[in-house]
Short mmCIF file of C-alpha atoms and ligand atoms in Angstrom, two decimals:
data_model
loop_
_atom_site.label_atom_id
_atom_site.label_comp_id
_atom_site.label_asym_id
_atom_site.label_seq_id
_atom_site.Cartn_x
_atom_site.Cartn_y
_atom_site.Cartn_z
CA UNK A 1 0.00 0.00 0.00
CA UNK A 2 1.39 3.15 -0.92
CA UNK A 3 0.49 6.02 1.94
CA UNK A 4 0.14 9.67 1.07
CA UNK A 5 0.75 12.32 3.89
CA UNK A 6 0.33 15.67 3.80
CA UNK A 7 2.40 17.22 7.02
CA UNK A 8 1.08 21.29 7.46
CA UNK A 9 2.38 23.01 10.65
CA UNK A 10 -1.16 22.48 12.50
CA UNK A 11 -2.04 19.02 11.33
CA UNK A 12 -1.23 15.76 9.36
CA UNK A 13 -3.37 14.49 6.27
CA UNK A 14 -2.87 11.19 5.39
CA UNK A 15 -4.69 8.58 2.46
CA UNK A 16 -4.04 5.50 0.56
CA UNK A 17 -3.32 5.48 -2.76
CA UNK A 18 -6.29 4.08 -4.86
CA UNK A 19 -6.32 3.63 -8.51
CA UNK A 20 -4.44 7.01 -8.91
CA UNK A 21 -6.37 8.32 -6.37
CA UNK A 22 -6.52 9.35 -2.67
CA UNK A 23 -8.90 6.84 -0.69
CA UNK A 24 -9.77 7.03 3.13
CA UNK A 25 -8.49 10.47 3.71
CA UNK A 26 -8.41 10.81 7.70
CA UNK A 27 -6.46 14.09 9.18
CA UNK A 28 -5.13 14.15 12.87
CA UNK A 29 -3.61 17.53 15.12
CA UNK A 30 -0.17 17.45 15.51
CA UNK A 31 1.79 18.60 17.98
CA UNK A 32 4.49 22.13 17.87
CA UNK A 33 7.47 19.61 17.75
CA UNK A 34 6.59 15.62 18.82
CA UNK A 35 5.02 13.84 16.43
CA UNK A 36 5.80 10.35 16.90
CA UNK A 37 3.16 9.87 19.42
CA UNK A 38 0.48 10.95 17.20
CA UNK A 39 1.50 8.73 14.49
CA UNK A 40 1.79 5.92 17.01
CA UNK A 41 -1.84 6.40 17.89
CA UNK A 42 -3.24 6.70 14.23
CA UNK A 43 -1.21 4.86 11.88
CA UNK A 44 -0.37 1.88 14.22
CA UNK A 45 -2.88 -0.76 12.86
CA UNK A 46 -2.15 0.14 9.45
CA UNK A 47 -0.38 -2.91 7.59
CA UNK A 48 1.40 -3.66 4.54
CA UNK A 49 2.57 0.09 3.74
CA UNK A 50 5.55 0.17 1.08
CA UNK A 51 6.08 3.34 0.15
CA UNK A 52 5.91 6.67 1.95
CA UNK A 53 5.38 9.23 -0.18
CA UNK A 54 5.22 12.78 1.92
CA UNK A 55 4.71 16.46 1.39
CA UNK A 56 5.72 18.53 4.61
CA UNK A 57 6.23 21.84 4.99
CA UNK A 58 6.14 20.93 9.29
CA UNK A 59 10.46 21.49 8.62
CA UNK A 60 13.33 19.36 9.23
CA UNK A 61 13.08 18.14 12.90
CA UNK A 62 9.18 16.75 11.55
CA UNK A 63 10.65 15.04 8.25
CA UNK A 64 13.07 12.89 11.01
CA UNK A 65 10.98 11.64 13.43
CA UNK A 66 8.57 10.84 10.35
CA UNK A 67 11.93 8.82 8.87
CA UNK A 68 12.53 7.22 12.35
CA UNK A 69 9.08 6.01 13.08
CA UNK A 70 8.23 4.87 9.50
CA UNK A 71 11.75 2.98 9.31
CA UNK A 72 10.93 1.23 12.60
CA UNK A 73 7.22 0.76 11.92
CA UNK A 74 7.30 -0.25 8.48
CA UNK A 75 11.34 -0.47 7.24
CA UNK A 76 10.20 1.96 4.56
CA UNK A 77 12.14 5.44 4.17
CA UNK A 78 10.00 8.32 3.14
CA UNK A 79 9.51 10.21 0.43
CA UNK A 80 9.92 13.92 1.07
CA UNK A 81 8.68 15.75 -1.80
CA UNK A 82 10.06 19.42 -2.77
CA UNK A 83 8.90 21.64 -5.19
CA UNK A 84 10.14 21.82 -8.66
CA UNK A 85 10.95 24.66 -11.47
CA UNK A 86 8.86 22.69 -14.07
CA UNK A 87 6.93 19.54 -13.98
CA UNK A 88 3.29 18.19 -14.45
CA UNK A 89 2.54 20.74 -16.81
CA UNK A 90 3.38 23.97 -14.28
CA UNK A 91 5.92 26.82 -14.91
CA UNK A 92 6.96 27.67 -11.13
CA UNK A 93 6.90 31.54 -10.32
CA UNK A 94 9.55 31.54 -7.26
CA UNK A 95 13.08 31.99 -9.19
CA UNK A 96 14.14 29.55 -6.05
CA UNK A 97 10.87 26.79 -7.07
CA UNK A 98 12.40 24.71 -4.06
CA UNK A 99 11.26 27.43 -1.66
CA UNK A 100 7.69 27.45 -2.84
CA UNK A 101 6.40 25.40 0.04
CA UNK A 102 5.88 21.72 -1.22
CA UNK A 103 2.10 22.15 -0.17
CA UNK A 104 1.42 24.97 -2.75
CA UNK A 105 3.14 23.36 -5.62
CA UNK A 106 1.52 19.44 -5.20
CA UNK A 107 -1.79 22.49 -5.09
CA UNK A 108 -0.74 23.45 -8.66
CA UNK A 109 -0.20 20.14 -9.80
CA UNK A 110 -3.67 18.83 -8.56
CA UNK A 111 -5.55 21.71 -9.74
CA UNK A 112 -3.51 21.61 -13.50
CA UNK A 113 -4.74 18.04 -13.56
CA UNK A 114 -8.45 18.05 -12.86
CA UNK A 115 -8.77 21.08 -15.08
CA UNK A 116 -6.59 20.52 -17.92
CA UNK A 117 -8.39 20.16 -20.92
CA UNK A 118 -11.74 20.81 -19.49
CA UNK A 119 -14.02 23.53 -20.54
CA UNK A 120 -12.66 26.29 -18.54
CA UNK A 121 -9.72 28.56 -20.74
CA UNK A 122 -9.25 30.98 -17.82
CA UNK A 123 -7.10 31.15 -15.16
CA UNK A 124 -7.29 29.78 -11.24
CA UNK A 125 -7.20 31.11 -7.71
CA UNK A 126 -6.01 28.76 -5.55
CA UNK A 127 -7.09 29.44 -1.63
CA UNK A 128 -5.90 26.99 1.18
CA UNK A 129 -6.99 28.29 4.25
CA UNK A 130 -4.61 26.13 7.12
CA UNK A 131 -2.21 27.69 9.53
CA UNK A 132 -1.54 30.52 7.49
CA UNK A 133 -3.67 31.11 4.30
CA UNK A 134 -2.03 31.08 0.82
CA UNK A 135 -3.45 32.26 -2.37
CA UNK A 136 -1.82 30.95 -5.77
CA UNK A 137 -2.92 31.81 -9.47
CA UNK A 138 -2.44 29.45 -12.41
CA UNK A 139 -2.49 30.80 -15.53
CA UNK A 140 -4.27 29.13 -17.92
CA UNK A 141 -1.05 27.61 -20.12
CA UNK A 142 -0.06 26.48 -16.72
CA UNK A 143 2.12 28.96 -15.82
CA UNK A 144 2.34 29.69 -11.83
CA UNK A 145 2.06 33.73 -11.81
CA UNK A 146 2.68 33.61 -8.15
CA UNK A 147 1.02 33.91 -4.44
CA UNK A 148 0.47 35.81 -1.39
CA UNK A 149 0.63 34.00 2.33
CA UNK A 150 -1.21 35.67 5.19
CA UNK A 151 -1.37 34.14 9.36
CA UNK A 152 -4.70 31.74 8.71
CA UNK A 153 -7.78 32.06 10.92
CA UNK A 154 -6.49 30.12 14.35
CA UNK A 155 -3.38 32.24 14.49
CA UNK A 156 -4.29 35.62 13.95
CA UNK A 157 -5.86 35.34 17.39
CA UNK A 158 -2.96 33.65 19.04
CA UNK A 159 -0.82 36.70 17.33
CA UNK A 160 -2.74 38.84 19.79
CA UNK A 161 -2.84 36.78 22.37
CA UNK A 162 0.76 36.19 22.59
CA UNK A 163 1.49 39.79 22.29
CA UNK A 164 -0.70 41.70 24.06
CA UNK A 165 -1.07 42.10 27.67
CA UNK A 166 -5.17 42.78 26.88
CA UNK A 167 -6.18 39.87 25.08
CA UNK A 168 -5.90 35.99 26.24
CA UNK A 169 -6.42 32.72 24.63
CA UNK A 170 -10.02 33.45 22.91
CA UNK A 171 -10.33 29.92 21.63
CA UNK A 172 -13.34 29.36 23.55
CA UNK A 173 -15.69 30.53 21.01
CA UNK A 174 -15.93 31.05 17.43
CA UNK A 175 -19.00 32.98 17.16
CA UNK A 176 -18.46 36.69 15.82
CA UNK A 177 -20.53 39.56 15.26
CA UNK A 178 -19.94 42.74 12.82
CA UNK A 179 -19.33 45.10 15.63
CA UNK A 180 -18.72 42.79 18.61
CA UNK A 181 -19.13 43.83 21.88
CA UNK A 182 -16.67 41.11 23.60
CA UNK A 183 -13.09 40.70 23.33
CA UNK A 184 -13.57 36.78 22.13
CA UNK A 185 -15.65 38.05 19.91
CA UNK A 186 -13.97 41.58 18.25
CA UNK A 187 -10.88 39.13 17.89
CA UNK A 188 -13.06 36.59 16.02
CA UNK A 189 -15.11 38.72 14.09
CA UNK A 190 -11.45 40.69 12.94
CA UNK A 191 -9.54 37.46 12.09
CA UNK A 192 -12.56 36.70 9.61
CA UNK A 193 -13.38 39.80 8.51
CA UNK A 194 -8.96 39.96 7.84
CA UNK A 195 -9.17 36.81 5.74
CA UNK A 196 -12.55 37.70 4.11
CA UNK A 197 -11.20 40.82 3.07
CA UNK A 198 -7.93 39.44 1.96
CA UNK A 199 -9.34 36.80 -0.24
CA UNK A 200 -12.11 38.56 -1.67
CA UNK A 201 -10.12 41.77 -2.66
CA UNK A 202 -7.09 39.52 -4.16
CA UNK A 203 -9.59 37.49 -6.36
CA UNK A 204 -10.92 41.41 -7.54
CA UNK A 205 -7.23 42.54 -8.11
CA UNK A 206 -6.76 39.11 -9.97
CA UNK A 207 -9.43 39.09 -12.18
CA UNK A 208 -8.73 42.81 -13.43
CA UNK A 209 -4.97 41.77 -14.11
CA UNK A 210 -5.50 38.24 -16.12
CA UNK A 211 -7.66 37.85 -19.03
CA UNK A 212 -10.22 35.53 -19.74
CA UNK A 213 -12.90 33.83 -16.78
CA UNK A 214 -11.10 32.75 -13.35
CA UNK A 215 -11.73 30.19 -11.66
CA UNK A 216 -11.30 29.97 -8.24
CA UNK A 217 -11.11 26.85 -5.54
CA UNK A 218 -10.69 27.09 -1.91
CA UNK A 219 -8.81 24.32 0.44
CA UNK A 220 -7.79 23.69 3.60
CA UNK A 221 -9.04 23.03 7.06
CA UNK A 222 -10.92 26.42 7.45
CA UNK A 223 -12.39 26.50 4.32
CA UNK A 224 -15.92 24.87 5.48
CA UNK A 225 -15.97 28.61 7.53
CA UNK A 226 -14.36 31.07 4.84
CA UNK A 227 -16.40 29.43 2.49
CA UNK A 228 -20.44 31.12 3.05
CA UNK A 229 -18.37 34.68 3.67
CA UNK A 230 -16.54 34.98 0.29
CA UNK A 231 -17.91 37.27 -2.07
CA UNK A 232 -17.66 35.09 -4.81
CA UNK A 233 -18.00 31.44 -6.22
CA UNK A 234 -15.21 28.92 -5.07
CA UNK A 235 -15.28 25.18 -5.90
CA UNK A 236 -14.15 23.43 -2.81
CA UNK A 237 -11.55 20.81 -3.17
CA UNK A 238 -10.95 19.96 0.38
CA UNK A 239 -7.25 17.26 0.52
CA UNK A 240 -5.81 19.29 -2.57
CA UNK A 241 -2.22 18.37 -1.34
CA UNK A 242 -3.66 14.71 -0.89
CA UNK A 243 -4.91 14.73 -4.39
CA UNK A 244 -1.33 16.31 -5.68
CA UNK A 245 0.51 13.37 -3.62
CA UNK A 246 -1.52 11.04 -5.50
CA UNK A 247 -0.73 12.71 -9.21
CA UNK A 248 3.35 12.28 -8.40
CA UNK A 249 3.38 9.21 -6.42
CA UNK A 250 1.67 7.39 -9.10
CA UNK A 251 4.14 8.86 -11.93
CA UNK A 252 7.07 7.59 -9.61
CA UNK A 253 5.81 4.48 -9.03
CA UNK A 254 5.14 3.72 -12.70
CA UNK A 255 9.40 5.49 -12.98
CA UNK A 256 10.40 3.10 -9.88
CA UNK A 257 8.21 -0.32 -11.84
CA UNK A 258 10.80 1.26 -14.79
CA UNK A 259 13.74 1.16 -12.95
CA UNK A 260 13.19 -1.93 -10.87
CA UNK A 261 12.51 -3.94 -14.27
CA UNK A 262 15.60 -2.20 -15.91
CA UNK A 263 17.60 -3.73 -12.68
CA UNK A 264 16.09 -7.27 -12.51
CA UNK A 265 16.98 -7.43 -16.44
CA UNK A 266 20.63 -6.26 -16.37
N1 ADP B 301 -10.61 18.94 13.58
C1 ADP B 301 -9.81 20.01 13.52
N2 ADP B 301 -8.79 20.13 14.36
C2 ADP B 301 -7.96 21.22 14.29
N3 ADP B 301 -8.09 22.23 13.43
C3 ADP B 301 -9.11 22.13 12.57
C4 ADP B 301 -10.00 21.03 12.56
N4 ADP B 301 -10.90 21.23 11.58
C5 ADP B 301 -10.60 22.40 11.02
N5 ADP B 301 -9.54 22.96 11.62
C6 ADP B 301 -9.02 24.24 11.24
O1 ADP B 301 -8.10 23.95 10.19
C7 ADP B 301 -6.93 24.71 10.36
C8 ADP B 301 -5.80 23.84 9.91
O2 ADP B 301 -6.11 23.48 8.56
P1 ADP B 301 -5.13 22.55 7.77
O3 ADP B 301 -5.40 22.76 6.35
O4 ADP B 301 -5.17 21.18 8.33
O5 ADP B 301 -3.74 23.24 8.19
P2 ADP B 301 -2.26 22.89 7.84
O6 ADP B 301 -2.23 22.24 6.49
O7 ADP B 301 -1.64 24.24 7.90
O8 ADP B 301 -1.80 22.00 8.96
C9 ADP B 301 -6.83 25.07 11.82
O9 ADP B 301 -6.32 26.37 11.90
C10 ADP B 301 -8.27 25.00 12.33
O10 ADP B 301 -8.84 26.27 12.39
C1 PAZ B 302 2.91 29.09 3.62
C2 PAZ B 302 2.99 27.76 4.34
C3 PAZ B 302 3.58 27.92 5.72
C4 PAZ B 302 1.56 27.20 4.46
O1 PAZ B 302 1.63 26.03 5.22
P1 PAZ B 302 0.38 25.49 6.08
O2 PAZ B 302 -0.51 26.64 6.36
O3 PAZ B 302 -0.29 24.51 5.18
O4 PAZ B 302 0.95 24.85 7.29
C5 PAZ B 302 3.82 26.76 3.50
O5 PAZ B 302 3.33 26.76 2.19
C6 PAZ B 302 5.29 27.12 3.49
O6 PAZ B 302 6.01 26.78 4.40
N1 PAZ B 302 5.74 27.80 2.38
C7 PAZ B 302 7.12 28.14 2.24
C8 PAZ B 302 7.26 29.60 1.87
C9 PAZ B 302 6.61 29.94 0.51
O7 PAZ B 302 5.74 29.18 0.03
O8 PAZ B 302 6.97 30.99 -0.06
K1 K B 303 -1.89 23.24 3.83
#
C-alpha cells in the first residue's frame, strides 16, 4: 500500500493510494514539535505500507521523526517531496521553485490536472486556508504567476494573544458579530473579517490583471468557515495536497516499476 501524507504546521493528512487516487483520507492535530506519538496512535494498525510518499512543509526536525518512526514501523524510508521549477505541466513563479512550500506546488499540480483540458480557458485562484492562508494563481497555459501568504484564521488570534497584555487565549468561542461587543468576539469577528477581506479583494485585483474567466477553488481546514463569507464562487476541493501526492506518487511508481525492471533485467 502506498500512503500519502500531507504534514502542514497544525495538522497531518494522510490517504491511501487508490487507482491514482486518494482513498480514506483521515487528518489528525499534531503537535508544535513531537510527532511520533500521534502517528503511534493513528497509523499503528495500518499494515502492509511500502512506500511513503510525503509532502511537509512541518520542517526538518518533523521530516526525522517521520523517517525514524516509519523505518521502525514499516522499514520503509519516506519520500519527502520538494517543489520543482517545471513539472506536471506547471511553470513555477519563485526563481528559487524549491522554496515554494511543497504544499502549494503538489496544489498546482492537482488543480492543472483536474482542469486541464476541461471547458474552462481561464485562469485559477487557488485558496488553502490552514495555519496561514495562501493564495496561488495558475495561468491558464499552466504557468504559476505567483502567491500571497497571510497568518490563517487560528493564528491571527494567538498573534494577539501572545502579544498583548489585553487579550488571552479566545479559543473558547468562534461565534463573531460585525461590531462585537466582547473581546472573544472583536478578535473573532477581525480574524474573519482579515481573511474575508484578503481573499475577496485579491480574487478582484486578480481578475482585473488576467484575461479571460477565473476560476477559483478554496482548500484547507478552514475553508468549510471562509467558504459562506466569500464574495464570490469557489469550488471546494478539500485534501488538494492529498490529491497532488496522489498525481506524483503514481508517476514515480510507474518510474520506480521502470527502474526496478531495468535492474532485474541487467
Ligand atoms: N478537527 C480540527 N482540528 C484542528 N483544526 C481544525 C480542525 N478542523 C478544522 N480545523 C481548522 O483547520 C486549520 C488547519 O487546517 P489545515 O489545512 O489542516 O492546516 P495545515 O495544512 O496548515 O496543517 C486550523 O487552523 C483549524 O482552524
Ligand atoms: C505558507 C505555508 C507555511 C503554508 O503552510 P500550512 O498553512 O499549510 O501549514 C507553507 O506553504 C510554506 O512553508 N511555504 C514556504 C514559503 C513559501 O511558500 O513561499
Ligand atoms: K496546507
Amino acid at each position: 500500500m502506498i500512503l500519502l501524507v500531507d504534514i502542514g504546521n497544525s495538522r497531518i493528512k494522510w490517504a491511501r493510494l487508490d487507482g491514482g487516487k486518494p482513498a480514506d483520507v483521515k487528518a489528525m492535530v499534531r503537535g508544535k514539535t513531537g510527532i511520533k506519538r500521534v502517528l503511534s496512535k493513528a497509523w499503528k494498525g495500518l499494515e502492509g505500507v511500502n512506500r511513503v510518499v510525503v509532502a511537509n512543509v512541518g520542517g526538518p526536525k518533523v521530516a526525522e521523526q517521520l523517517k525514524e518512526w516509519s523505518q521502525n514501523q514499516w522499514q520503509v524510508v519516506p519520500e519527502f517531496l520538494t517543489s520543482r521549477s517545471n513539472g506536471y505541466g506547471i511553470r513555477n513563479a519563485y526563481s528559487k521553485p524549491e522554496t515554494l512550500g511543497i504544499d502549494r506546488w503538489l496544489e498546482l499540480v492537482a488543480v492543472r490536472q483536474r482542469y486541464r483540458g476541461s471547458a474552462h480557458k481561464g485562469a485559477i485562484v487557488i485558496v488553502d486556508c490552514g495555519t496561514a492562508i495562501t493564495i496561488d494563481v495558475l495561468a491558464t497555459d499552466g504557468k504559476h504567476l505567483g502567491g500571497l501568504i497571510v497568518p490563517g484564521l487560528t493564528m491571527m488570534p494567538k498573534l494577539l494573544a501572545d502579544n498583548t497584555a489585553g487579550i488571552d487565549e479566545t479559543a473558547e468561542t468562534l461565534e463573531y458579530s460585525l461590531l462585537a461587543s466582547t473581546t472573544s468576539t472583536a478578535v473573532n469577528a477581525g480574524a474573519l473579517y482579515a481573511a474575508i477581506a484578503f481573499i475577496d479583494r485579491v480574487s478582484i485585483d486578480v481578475a482585473a490583471e488576467v484575461r479571460g474567466d477565473l476560476k477559483r477553488v478554496i482548500t484547507g481546514g478552514d475553508a468549510p468557515r471562509m467558504l459562506p463569507l466569500l464574495r464570490d464562487k469557489y469550488e471546494h476541493l478539500p485534501d488538494l495536497v492529498l490529491w497532488g501526492l496522489a498525481r506524483v506518487a503514481r508517476d514515480t511508481s510507474k518510474v520506480r516499476r521502470e527502474a526496478d525492471v531495468d535492474c532485474a533485467t541487467q
